[in-house]
Amino acid sequence: MKQVKGYIQRKSMLYKTRVEYGDYTMNHVLGCAHGCLYPCYAYLMKKRFGQIHSYEEWLQPYLVSNTLELSDKEIPRLKSNIRSVQLCFTTDPFMYEYDEIRDMSLAAIRKLNDAGIVCSVLTKGILPHVLASYSKDNTYGITLVSLDENYRRRVEPGAAPYKDRIEALRYLHEQGCKSWVSIEPYPTPNLIQQDLHEILKAISFVDKIIFGRTNYNKTVTAYSKHDDFYNEQAFKVIQFCKENGIAYHIKNKTMTKSLKQIIEENHEK
Ligand code: SF4
């Protein structure tokens, strides 16, 4: 078990996001020990606005100690406006091996569910089995961009091993929970040579797959065929999901051609 670096207090907890799929969110931790090197958008923003000064500092999480008190105050006021709460946007609610963060996340989800608010969870850690006893309207997701542990150690050094993430998600799915996987940011072949189909097969039990390219990494844009590559990979995701009855969403700007164009081109090959 790992210890948080310390504790901070915040003035508010629940807020509305402007992201593509999201309503309200909460971020009850500052920093993230997963240390993703895609790079992490949350880290870049915190650094830009002076809340974090270095990558090393980002890796040492601070828990917001008044999370539950703030939730108690804000939930009654906001609950009629909230469709769902996403955990989390700028940190990870089930940071790998941080039991104190896990326990705080579980307590917050419990409070939200008790007020009739649905939660959408996304992690690169391990989803606790106990979530199976929480609201069945919640959705539980993991990020999975590869199955190769060497790549995981390179780009998500502090996150949970891929296999363990998948098994925890599979358990919740088997218990009747809604499951999803975010395949984003999917790496281009100059970063790792891999077969997307193998990843899709490993998660074929899930209810939904979200697929997206990376927009931040110069190494990716240096790969001259990245548009064609992402069109092809998104097509594979769509085909796989249709064949297996899985819902899907391709993130904005991942495909530069319409599905119709890609299907026509594939027929011509
Ligand atoms: S898990 Fe999310 S918040 Fe944490 S470092 Fe990775 S991208 Fe950033």
XYZ file of N, CA and C and ligand atoms in Angstrom:
815
model
N 0.832 -1.201 0.000
C 0.000 0.000 0.000
C 0.875 1.263 0.000
N 0.469 2.254 -0.777
C 1.240 3.505 -0.821
C 0.495 4.610 -0.082
N 1.256 5.548 0.456
C 0.667 6.658 1.233
C 0.572 7.918 0.373
N -0.504 8.665 0.566
C -0.564 9.962 -0.118
C 0.494 10.885 0.487
N 0.897 11.874 -0.285
C 1.940 12.797 0.177
C 1.418 13.691 1.309
N 0.130 14.025 1.227
C -0.432 14.891 2.255
C -1.900 15.158 1.985
N -2.412 16.199 2.635
C -3.853 16.494 2.544
C -4.035 17.972 2.220
N -5.061 18.245 1.426
C -5.414 19.645 1.159
C -6.917 19.792 1.391
N -7.353 21.053 1.496
C -8.784 21.317 1.630
C -9.216 22.085 0.388
N -10.451 21.871 -0.037
C -10.983 22.635 -1.177
C -12.253 23.335 -0.740
N -12.644 24.293 -1.579
C -13.857 25.061 -1.260
C -15.084 24.469 -1.932
N -14.870 23.733 -3.055
C -16.005 23.092 -3.721
C -15.536 21.774 -4.325
N -16.484 20.932 -4.663
C -16.118 19.589 -5.133
C -16.784 19.222 -6.465
N -18.100 19.398 -6.560
C -18.800 18.967 -7.781
C -18.857 20.126 -8.770
N -18.424 19.890 -9.982
C -18.553 20.964 -10.976
C -18.849 20.413 -12.365
N -19.388 21.270 -13.204
C -19.812 20.862 -14.539
C -18.626 20.883 -15.498
N -18.503 19.819 -16.314
C -17.393 19.772 -17.273
C -17.887 20.250 -18.629
N -16.928 20.524 -19.497
C -17.319 20.859 -20.874
C -16.778 19.815 -21.837
N -16.428 18.644 -21.320
C -15.847 17.629 -22.203
C -16.935 16.928 -23.009
N -16.448 16.197 -24.015
C -17.341 15.595 -25.011
C -18.395 14.671 -24.373
N -17.981 13.794 -23.505
C -18.968 12.954 -22.821
C -18.796 13.223 -21.333
N -19.690 13.957 -20.763
C -19.533 14.246 -19.346
C -20.557 15.246 -18.911
N -20.912 15.190 -17.643
C -21.868 16.133 -17.095
C -21.154 16.823 -15.942
N -21.365 16.314 -14.736
C -20.608 16.835 -13.596
C -19.413 15.928 -13.331
N -18.434 16.479 -12.642
C -17.271 15.682 -12.271
C -16.829 16.049 -10.868
N -15.994 15.211 -10.273
C -15.349 15.572 -9.014
C -13.908 15.069 -9.050
N -13.036 15.878 -8.488
C -11.613 15.548 -8.452
C -11.128 15.754 -7.028
N -11.110 14.680 -6.275
C -10.813 14.798 -4.849
C -9.358 14.490 -4.514
N -8.517 14.517 -5.542
C -7.079 14.309 -5.358
C -6.354 15.315 -6.243
N -5.256 15.861 -5.738
C -4.381 16.703 -6.578
C -3.152 15.866 -6.910
N -2.899 15.673 -8.200
C -1.766 14.858 -8.634
C -2.225 13.464 -8.995
N -1.331 12.699 -9.593
C -1.673 11.323 -9.953
C -0.395 10.504 -10.122
N -0.288 9.464 -9.290
C 0.924 8.635 -9.280
C 1.044 7.750 -10.521
N 0.002 7.693 -11.339
C 0.117 6.881 -12.556
C 1.119 7.499 -13.532
N 1.220 8.816 -13.486
C 2.277 9.506 -14.237
C 2.295 9.255 -15.734
N 1.142 9.229 -16.365
C 1.095 8.921 -17.795
C 1.907 9.933 -18.612
N 2.619 9.387 -19.571
C 3.540 10.231 -20.343
C 3.050 10.461 -21.775
N 1.759 10.419 -21.983
C 1.202 10.597 -23.358
C 1.489 11.950 -23.948
N 1.421 13.068 -23.265
C 1.409 13.282 -21.823
C -0.009 13.391 -21.250
N -0.077 13.540 -19.910
C -1.355 13.680 -19.227
C -1.848 15.123 -19.350
N -3.021 15.285 -19.905
C -3.592 16.613 -20.128
C -3.820 17.336 -18.791
N -4.287 16.584 -17.790
C -4.537 17.182 -16.466
C -3.232 17.744 -15.884
N -2.164 16.984 -16.035
C -0.863 17.444 -15.539
C -0.425 18.732 -16.254
N -0.579 18.738 -17.568
C -0.174 19.923 -18.341
C -0.954 21.160 -17.900
N -2.262 20.972 -17.652
C -3.112 22.107 -17.235
C -2.717 22.589 -15.839
N -2.507 21.646 -14.926
C -2.148 22.029 -13.552
C -0.795 22.750 -13.554
N 0.093 22.317 -14.425
C 1.415 22.943 -14.495
C 1.282 24.353 -15.084
N 0.476 24.428 -16.131
C 0.278 25.723 -16.806
C -0.290 26.761 -15.836
N -1.208 26.326 -14.977
C -1.839 27.271 -14.052
C -1.142 27.326 -12.696
N 0.059 26.755 -12.625
C 0.913 26.934 -11.455
C 0.531 26.134 -10.221
N -0.417 25.177 -10.380
C -0.776 24.376 -9.194
C 0.227 23.256 -8.950
N 0.950 22.881 -9.995
C 1.976 21.841 -9.928
C 3.205 22.402 -10.632
N 4.395 22.117 -10.087
C 5.593 22.706 -10.692
C 6.444 21.714 -11.476
N 6.295 20.423 -11.181
C 7.132 19.454 -11.898
C 6.401 18.119 -11.990
N 6.899 17.274 -12.881
C 6.337 15.925 -13.048
C 6.479 15.141 -11.734
N 7.641 15.302 -11.070
C 7.888 14.579 -9.817
C 6.829 14.965 -8.776
N 6.494 16.241 -8.747
C 5.483 16.706 -7.793
C 4.112 16.105 -8.141
N 3.806 16.035 -9.436
C 2.539 15.478 -9.902
C 2.358 14.015 -9.435
N 3.482 13.294 -9.351
C 3.418 11.875 -8.977
C 3.095 11.644 -7.505
N 3.112 12.725 -6.697
C 2.881 12.592 -5.257
C 1.490 13.140 -4.931
N 0.485 12.287 -4.861
C -0.889 12.779 -4.721
C -1.234 13.343 -3.351
N -2.024 14.406 -3.370
C -2.593 14.993 -2.145
C -4.098 14.710 -2.150
N -4.574 14.163 -1.069
C -6.008 13.860 -0.962
C -6.752 15.080 -0.422
N -7.910 15.357 -0.996
C -8.730 16.469 -0.484
C -9.501 15.939 0.734
N -9.073 16.383 1.914
C -9.576 15.761 3.149
C -11.033 16.110 3.445
N -11.530 17.232 2.892
C -12.931 17.594 3.165
C -13.890 17.179 2.028
N -13.491 16.178 1.257
C -14.313 15.711 0.128
C -15.737 15.353 0.554
N -15.864 14.587 1.606
C -17.197 14.094 1.981
C -18.053 15.210 2.581
N -17.417 16.113 3.327
C -18.157 17.258 3.893
C -18.684 18.137 2.758
N -17.833 18.384 1.763
C -18.271 19.199 0.624
C -19.400 18.508 -0.136
N -19.273 17.190 -0.296
C -20.315 16.440 -1.006
C -21.640 16.568 -0.263
N -21.595 16.456 1.047
C -22.824 16.575 1.847
C -23.498 17.930 1.641
N -22.680 18.964 1.490
C -23.235 20.316 1.305
C -23.768 20.502 -0.114
N -23.004 19.992 -1.105
C -23.322 20.305 -2.508
C -24.383 19.400 -3.121
N -24.435 18.151 -2.706
C -25.369 17.206 -3.336
C -26.825 17.688 -3.232
N -27.314 18.088 -2.065
C -28.726 18.525 -2.004
C -29.004 19.731 -2.905
N -28.018 20.627 -3.017
C -28.198 21.846 -3.812
C -28.191 21.539 -5.316
N -27.349 20.590 -5.734
C -27.135 20.379 -7.168
C -27.867 19.182 -7.760
N -28.395 18.331 -6.903
C -28.805 17.028 -7.447
C -29.880 17.094 -8.534
N -30.747 18.115 -8.517
C -31.763 18.165 -9.574
C -31.143 18.543 -10.928
N -29.926 19.121 -10.923
C -29.272 19.491 -12.200
C -28.342 18.405 -12.730
N -28.009 17.450 -11.884
C -26.956 16.497 -12.256
C -27.534 15.268 -12.947
N -26.996 14.982 -14.134
C -27.354 13.746 -14.837
C -26.461 12.602 -14.358
N -25.145 12.892 -14.271
C -24.201 11.895 -13.775
C -22.939 12.614 -13.308
N -22.177 11.930 -12.460
C -20.900 12.485 -12.001
C -19.786 11.566 -12.480
N -18.814 12.172 -13.144
C -17.683 11.413 -13.651
C -16.532 11.467 -12.651
N -16.028 10.319 -12.280
C -14.831 10.244 -11.436
C -13.729 9.609 -12.268
N -12.700 10.312 -12.521
C -12.443 11.720 -12.273
C -11.967 12.333 -13.587
N -11.770 13.616 -13.601
C -11.367 14.309 -14.815
C -9.871 14.677 -14.759
N -9.400 15.054 -13.550
C -7.993 15.494 -13.456
C -7.161 14.642 -12.499
N -7.648 13.467 -12.192
C -6.862 12.521 -11.381
C -7.486 11.148 -11.573
N -7.032 10.159 -10.803
C -7.601 8.807 -10.963
C -8.222 8.361 -9.635
N -9.524 7.987 -9.647
C -10.212 7.668 -8.398
C -9.738 6.358 -7.754
N -9.152 5.476 -8.560
C -8.663 4.212 -7.988
C -7.176 4.064 -8.289
N -6.449 5.129 -7.895
C -5.009 5.174 -8.107
C -4.385 3.899 -7.541
N -3.564 3.280 -8.357
C -3.058 1.946 -8.053
C -2.287 1.905 -6.723
N -2.773 1.064 -5.831
C -2.160 0.785 -4.520
C -2.307 1.917 -3.500
N -3.183 2.870 -3.774
C -3.455 3.933 -2.802
C -4.812 3.661 -2.142
N -4.761 2.913 -1.066
C -6.015 2.473 -0.424
C -6.844 3.636 0.110
N -6.154 4.670 0.578
C -6.880 5.800 1.156
C -7.694 6.542 0.077
N -7.118 6.647 -1.102
C -7.834 7.283 -2.221
C -9.006 6.403 -2.633
N -8.741 5.102 -2.732
C -9.825 4.150 -3.076
C -10.991 4.305 -2.092
N -10.675 4.336 -0.793
C -11.744 4.383 0.217
C -12.544 5.687 0.120
N -11.840 6.786 -0.151
C -12.530 8.078 -0.290
C -13.434 8.052 -1.533
N -12.943 7.473 -2.611
C -13.745 7.399 -3.848
C -14.993 6.563 -3.599
N -14.828 5.444 -2.934
C -15.986 4.583 -2.659
C -17.009 5.314 -1.796
N -16.530 6.025 -0.782
C -17.451 6.744 0.109
C -18.199 7.838 -0.658
N -17.492 8.508 -1.573
C -18.138 9.577 -2.363
C -19.173 8.983 -3.312
N -18.834 7.869 -3.962
C -19.787 7.230 -4.893
C -21.030 6.789 -4.113
N -20.794 6.249 -2.933
C -21.915 5.809 -2.090
C -22.854 6.981 -1.786
N -22.269 8.108 -1.423
C -23.088 9.294 -1.107
C -23.892 9.746 -2.323
N -23.227 9.779 -3.474
C -23.902 10.227 -4.691
C -25.030 9.266 -5.045
N -24.744 7.978 -4.992
C -25.781 6.969 -5.302
C -26.947 7.068 -4.333
N -26.630 7.284 -3.056
C -27.704 7.382 -2.058
C -28.635 8.565 -2.354
N -28.089 9.573 -3.026
C -28.907 10.737 -3.386
C -29.562 10.536 -4.766
N -29.418 9.340 -5.329
C -30.035 9.048 -6.632
C -29.205 9.527 -7.807
N -27.932 9.848 -7.558
C -27.059 10.337 -8.643
C -26.182 9.180 -9.139
N -26.168 9.036 -10.459
C -25.402 7.966 -11.100
C -23.945 8.404 -11.272
N -23.016 7.457 -11.124
C -21.596 7.794 -11.314
C -21.025 7.044 -12.511
N -20.106 7.718 -13.181
C -19.365 7.078 -14.259
C -17.896 7.107 -13.857
N -17.311 5.929 -13.735
C -15.947 5.826 -13.199
C -15.001 5.418 -14.319
N -13.846 6.060 -14.368
C -12.804 5.649 -15.323
C -11.480 5.586 -14.583
N -10.771 4.464 -14.738
C -9.515 4.316 -13.997
C -8.458 3.575 -14.805
N -7.205 3.812 -14.399
C -6.095 2.972 -14.859
C -5.583 2.163 -13.666
N -6.427 2.114 -12.624
C -6.125 1.284 -11.462
C -7.029 0.059 -11.480
N -7.330 -0.445 -10.290
C -8.141 -1.655 -10.169
C -9.513 -1.271 -9.614
N -10.555 -1.611 -10.319
C -11.913 -1.329 -9.823
C -12.231 -2.302 -8.682
N -12.563 -1.790 -7.490
C -12.819 -2.689 -6.358
C -14.075 -3.545 -6.576
N -14.010 -4.796 -6.167
C -15.146 -5.713 -6.329
C -16.400 -5.202 -5.631
N -16.201 -4.465 -4.517
C -17.353 -4.016 -3.726
C -18.295 -3.122 -4.552
N -17.807 -2.549 -5.644
C -18.669 -1.700 -6.485
C -19.854 -2.482 -7.046
N -19.723 -3.801 -7.063
C -20.825 -4.632 -7.564
C -22.085 -4.454 -6.707
N -21.910 -4.003 -5.461
C -23.084 -3.839 -4.592
C -23.631 -2.404 -4.626
N -23.005 -1.524 -5.435
C -23.468 -0.139 -5.560
C -24.537 -0.070 -6.659
N -25.032 1.136 -6.918
C -26.104 1.295 -7.914
C -25.736 0.639 -9.249
N -26.658 -0.132 -9.763
C -26.404 -0.807 -11.050
C -26.542 0.172 -12.228
N -26.917 1.407 -11.922
C -26.949 2.422 -12.984
C -25.570 3.047 -13.210
N -24.649 2.844 -12.262
C -23.283 3.357 -12.446
C -22.642 2.669 -13.652
N -21.654 3.339 -14.251
C -20.880 2.680 -15.306
C -19.415 2.676 -14.887
N -18.744 1.560 -15.157
C -17.352 1.390 -14.729
C -16.460 1.165 -15.938
N -15.431 1.983 -16.037
C -14.556 1.894 -17.195
C -13.092 1.817 -16.819
N -12.332 1.207 -17.723
C -10.865 1.250 -17.603
C -10.317 1.827 -18.902
N -9.130 2.411 -18.793
C -8.419 2.825 -20.001
C -7.498 1.686 -20.390
N -7.482 1.368 -21.661
C -6.640 0.266 -22.137
C -6.163 0.587 -23.548
N -4.881 0.923 -23.684
C -4.383 1.289 -25.015
C -3.440 0.240 -25.578
N -3.184 -0.806 -24.802
C -2.278 -1.866 -25.250
C -2.475 -3.068 -24.343
N -1.823 -4.187 -24.687
C -1.780 -5.329 -23.748
C -0.330 -5.600 -23.364
N 0.569 -4.792 -23.880
C 2.008 -5.012 -23.706
C 2.506 -4.292 -22.447
N 2.923 -5.074 -21.479
C 3.353 -4.484 -20.197
C 4.604 -3.607 -20.335
N 5.437 -3.923 -21.319
C 6.619 -3.067 -21.517
C 6.192 -1.671 -21.928
N 5.162 -1.622 -22.784
C 4.648 -0.322 -23.208
C 3.979 0.383 -22.018
N 3.243 -0.383 -21.232
C 2.569 0.185 -20.059
C 3.604 0.805 -19.110
N 4.688 0.089 -18.876
C 5.726 0.620 -17.970
C 6.353 1.889 -18.543
N 6.401 1.973 -19.860
C 6.997 3.147 -20.512
C 6.072 4.360 -20.440
N 4.772 4.142 -20.675
C 3.884 5.313 -20.818
C 2.941 5.553 -19.644
N 2.683 4.528 -18.842
C 1.794 4.676 -17.668
C 2.515 4.025 -16.486
N 3.696 4.538 -16.118
C 4.585 3.799 -15.214
C 3.991 3.436 -13.854
N 3.083 4.256 -13.333
C 2.555 3.957 -12.002
C 1.188 3.284 -12.008
N 0.661 3.009 -13.194
C -0.708 2.470 -13.291
C -0.702 0.950 -13.103
N -1.904 0.386 -12.936
C -2.024 -1.057 -12.707
C -1.708 -1.834 -13.982
N -1.192 -3.065 -13.819
C -0.967 -3.910 -15.003
C -2.273 -4.085 -15.787
N -2.165 -4.164 -17.101
C -3.346 -4.243 -17.960
C -4.245 -5.425 -17.598
N -3.598 -6.583 -17.370
C -4.375 -7.794 -17.114
C -5.246 -7.620 -15.866
N -4.685 -7.010 -14.842
C -5.425 -6.827 -13.583
C -6.599 -5.858 -13.772
N -6.381 -4.831 -14.589
C -7.477 -3.882 -14.875
C -8.626 -4.620 -15.538
N -8.280 -5.448 -16.544
C -9.315 -6.156 -17.309
C -10.073 -7.118 -16.397
N -9.324 -7.838 -15.536
C -9.989 -8.833 -14.676
C -10.958 -8.171 -13.701
N -10.570 -7.033 -13.148
C -11.456 -6.324 -12.217
C -12.725 -5.855 -12.936
N -12.559 -5.384 -14.166
C -13.715 -4.929 -14.949
C -14.609 -6.109 -15.311
N -13.954 -7.231 -15.672
C -14.720 -8.427 -16.035
C -15.576 -8.893 -14.851
N -14.982 -8.827 -13.658
C -15.719 -9.249 -12.461
C -16.992 -8.402 -12.314
N -16.843 -7.098 -12.406
C -18.014 -6.220 -12.243
C -19.047 -6.487 -13.337
N -18.558 -6.695 -14.530
C -19.482 -6.991 -15.638
C -20.277 -8.261 -15.330
N -19.557 -9.286 -14.841
C -20.229 -10.561 -14.538
C -21.237 -10.421 -13.398
N -21.037 -9.390 -12.581
C -21.982 -9.138 -11.488
C -23.150 -8.260 -11.944
N -23.214 -7.989 -13.224
C -24.358 -7.240 -13.759
C -24.140 -5.734 -13.827
N -22.882 -5.283 -13.655
C -22.602 -3.836 -13.751
C -22.353 -3.450 -15.214
N -22.573 -2.161 -15.495
C -22.315 -1.663 -16.851
C -20.817 -1.392 -17.005
N -20.227 -1.942 -18.061
C -18.765 -1.846 -18.205
C -18.398 -1.182 -19.520
N -17.307 -0.460 -19.494
C -16.827 0.163 -20.730
C -15.313 0.297 -20.705
N -14.762 0.475 -21.900
C -13.308 0.639 -22.024
C -13.025 1.852 -22.882
N -12.078 2.652 -22.415
C -11.613 3.785 -23.191
C -10.284 3.400 -23.837
N -10.280 3.279 -25.143
C -9.019 2.997 -25.866
C -8.526 4.344 -26.378
N -7.911 5.082 -25.526
C -7.486 6.450 -25.855
C -6.422 6.936 -24.862
N -5.349 7.498 -25.298
C -4.980 7.783 -26.692
C -4.313 6.565 -27.316
N -4.906 6.098 -28.414
C -4.370 4.889 -29.043
C -3.058 5.235 -29.755
N -1.986 4.445 -29.484
C -0.664 4.800 -30.051
C -0.503 4.419 -31.524
N 0.245 5.224 -32.235
C 0.566 4.960 -33.647
C 1.709 3.925 -33.725
N 1.900 3.285 -34.882
C 2.891 2.204 -34.991
C 4.338 2.631 -34.726
N 4.637 3.912 -34.830
C 6.013 4.327 -34.502
C 6.248 4.298 -32.980
N 5.167 4.198 -32.197
C 5.301 4.091 -30.732
C 5.289 2.639 -30.300
N 4.402 1.862 -30.884
C 4.375 0.419 -30.617
C 3.664 -0.283 -31.771
N 4.243 -1.407 -32.161
C 3.611 -2.244 -33.185
C 2.698 -3.207 -32.454
N 1.419 -3.126 -32.688
C 0.507 -4.050 -32.016
C -0.747 -4.238 -32.859
N -1.501 -5.263 -32.498
C -2.701 -5.596 -33.244
C -3.914 -5.183 -32.408
N -4.627 -4.188 -32.894
C -5.790 -3.686 -32.145
C -6.815 -4.795 -31.905
N -6.871 -5.735 -32.833
C -7.847 -6.808 -32.693
C -7.611 -7.628 -31.424
N -6.346 -7.796 -31.042
C -6.027 -8.550 -29.812
C -6.589 -7.822 -28.586
N -6.486 -6.509 -28.590
C -7.032 -5.711 -27.472
C -8.553 -5.849 -27.459
N -9.155 -5.733 -28.623
C -10.618 -5.824 -28.703
C -11.105 -7.193 -28.232
N -10.365 -8.247 -28.604
C -10.764 -9.598 -28.178
C -10.715 -9.717 -26.651
N -9.682 -9.112 -26.046
C -9.500 -9.208 -24.589
C -10.620 -8.508 -23.821
N -11.328 -7.599 -24.486
C -12.384 -6.845 -23.778
C -13.749 -7.064 -24.442
N -13.884 -8.185 -25.115
C -15.112 -8.394 -25.906
C -16.362 -8.551 -25.033
N -16.184 -8.648 -23.716
C -17.325 -8.803 -22.809
C -17.988 -7.464 -22.472
N -17.337 -6.330 -22.772
C -17.825 -5.045 -22.253
C -19.082 -4.544 -22.990
N -19.741 -3.575 -22.362
C -20.961 -3.018 -22.953
C -20.665 -1.908 -23.953
N -19.522 -1.219 -23.737
C -19.246 -0.067 -24.613
C -17.739 0.148 -24.765
N -17.351 0.588 -25.949
C -15.940 0.914 -26.211
C -15.870 2.337 -26.767
N -14.966 3.103 -26.201
C -14.720 4.451 -26.722
C -13.307 4.455 -27.300
N -13.195 4.937 -28.511
C -11.892 4.900 -29.188
C -11.476 6.312 -29.588
N -10.225 6.641 -29.307
C -9.766 7.983 -29.686
C -8.276 8.022 -29.962
N -7.908 8.960 -30.802
C -6.509 9.175 -31.143
C -5.849 10.050 -30.088
N -4.581 10.241 -30.219
C -3.922 11.217 -29.365
C -3.741 12.515 -30.137
N -3.891 13.619 -29.451
C -3.776 14.915 -30.116
C -2.583 15.716 -29.637
N -1.948 15.217 -28.594
C -0.943 16.060 -27.938
C 0.498 15.706 -28.278
N 0.687 14.462 -28.753
C 2.042 13.958 -28.812
C 2.700 14.230 -30.167
N 3.805 14.955 -30.148
C 4.497 15.298 -31.405
C 4.989 14.045 -32.121
N 5.317 13.001 -31.325
C 5.791 11.754 -31.939
C 4.719 11.170 -32.846
N 3.454 11.362 -32.453
C 2.355 10.822 -33.249
C 2.186 11.618 -34.525
N 2.169 12.945 -34.377
C 1.971 13.750 -35.578
C 3.181 13.643 -36.506
N 4.326 13.205 -35.942
C 5.502 12.978 -36.782
C 5.319 11.726 -37.642
N 4.369 10.886 -37.261
C 4.074 9.689 -38.054
C 3.180 10.124 -39.212
N 3.773 10.145 -40.420
C 3.103 10.836 -41.526
C 1.749 10.237 -41.904
N 1.561 8.925 -41.620
C 0.292 8.319 -42.067
C -0.724 8.270 -40.944
N -0.657 9.170 -39.988
C -1.520 9.018 -38.810
C -3.008 9.132 -39.140
N -3.376 9.958 -40.113
C -4.803 10.066 -40.436
C -5.350 8.746 -40.984
N -4.605 8.174 -41.948
C -5.034 6.876 -42.519
C -5.071 5.821 -41.432
N -4.043 5.845 -40.588
C -3.954 4.846 -39.521
C -5.190 4.908 -38.618
N -5.546 6.106 -38.178
C -6.686 6.214 -37.253
C -8.014 5.909 -37.954
N -8.122 6.242 -39.231
C -9.341 5.859 -39.963
C -9.497 4.333 -39.978
N -8.358 3.660 -40.260
C -8.402 2.188 -40.322
C -8.729 1.576 -38.971
N -8.081 2.097 -37.912
C -8.284 1.511 -36.575
C -9.716 1.773 -36.086
N -10.226 2.957 -36.358
C -11.597 3.270 -35.932
C -12.580 2.361 -36.664
N -12.295 2.111 -37.939
C -13.138 1.196 -38.712
C -13.143 -0.195 -38.073
N -11.949 -0.651 -37.642
C -11.854 -1.968 -36.986
C -12.702 -2.002 -35.715
N -12.655 -0.916 -34.944
C -13.432 -0.846 -33.696
C -14.921 -0.936 -34.014
N -15.348 -0.167 -35.012
C -16.774 -0.140 -35.363
C -17.239 -1.520 -35.820
N -16.425 -2.121 -36.675
C -16.775 -3.463 -37.187
C -16.878 -4.466 -36.037
N -15.869 -4.448 -35.175
C -15.829 -5.387 -34.048
C -17.049 -5.185 -33.150
N -17.352 -3.948 -32.863
C -18.470 -3.657 -31.962
C -19.797 -4.091 -32.587
N -19.936 -3.848 -33.875
C -21.181 -4.252 -34.543
C -21.322 -5.774 -34.510
N -20.221 -6.471 -34.779
C -20.275 -7.942 -34.799
C -20.584 -8.523 -33.430
N -20.166 -7.822 -32.388
C -20.288 -8.378 -31.038
C -21.362 -7.700 -30.184
N -22.168 -6.867 -30.808
C -23.262 -6.213 -30.080
C -22.778 -5.279 -28.981
N -21.665 -4.603 -29.222
C -21.103 -3.675 -28.236
C -21.382 -2.244 -28.704
N -21.809 -1.397 -27.787
C -21.995 0.012 -28.151
C -20.611 0.646 -28.353
N -20.524 1.690 -29.169
C -19.219 2.323 -29.373
C -19.371 3.822 -29.592
N -18.264 4.492 -29.363
C -18.209 5.925 -29.664
C -16.798 6.232 -30.152
N -16.702 6.834 -31.303
C -15.386 7.245 -31.821
C -15.246 8.731 -31.491
N -14.192 9.069 -30.797
C -14.032 10.452 -30.336
C -13.858 11.401 -31.524
N -14.281 12.626 -31.297
C -14.165 13.667 -32.324
C -12.748 13.739 -32.873
N -12.648 13.941 -34.154
C -11.384 14.145 -34.872
C -10.510 12.894 -34.963
N -11.021 11.750 -34.499
C -10.235 10.520 -34.645
C -10.297 10.054 -36.094
N -11.486 10.193 -36.690
C -11.640 9.818 -38.095
C -11.658 11.085 -38.947
N -10.911 11.054 -40.043
C -10.916 12.222 -40.928
C -11.789 11.962 -42.155
N -12.287 10.721 -42.266
C -13.198 10.392 -43.367
C -14.476 9.859 -42.771
N -15.545 9.893 -43.575
C -16.804 9.340 -43.085
C -16.715 7.820 -43.128
N -17.561 7.194 -42.348
C -17.598 5.730 -42.324
C -17.902 5.184 -43.716
N -18.809 5.890 -44.419
C -19.206 5.456 -45.764
C -17.982 5.407 -46.695
N -17.165 6.483 -46.633
C -15.957 6.538 -47.480
C -15.021 5.374 -47.158
N -14.841 5.118 -45.854
C -13.908 4.060 -45.446
C -14.422 2.695 -45.903
N -15.732 2.480 -45.770
C -16.305 1.192 -46.196
C -16.090 1.014 -47.705
N -16.331 2.098 -48.458
C -16.140 2.002 -49.922
C -14.685 1.676 -50.252
N -13.764 2.338 -49.582
C -12.341 2.083 -49.840
C -11.965 0.650 -49.487
N -12.534 0.135 -48.385
C -12.218 -1.228 -47.976
C -12.752 -2.251 -48.976
N -13.886 -1.919 -49.604
C -14.438 -2.821 -50.621
C -13.565 -2.840 -51.867
N -12.972 -1.671 -52.148
C -12.137 -1.565 -53.351
C -10.824 -2.322 -53.216
N -10.347 -2.512 -51.961
C -9.025 -3.143 -51.753
C -9.032 -4.617 -52.136
S -4.251 8.249 -14.923
Fe -5.198 10.040 -15.854
S -4.840 11.713 -14.412
Fe -3.448 10.050 -13.877
S -1.528 10.592 -14.921
Fe -2.700 9.166 -16.226
S -3.865 10.490 -17.624
Fe -3.175 11.760 -15.886
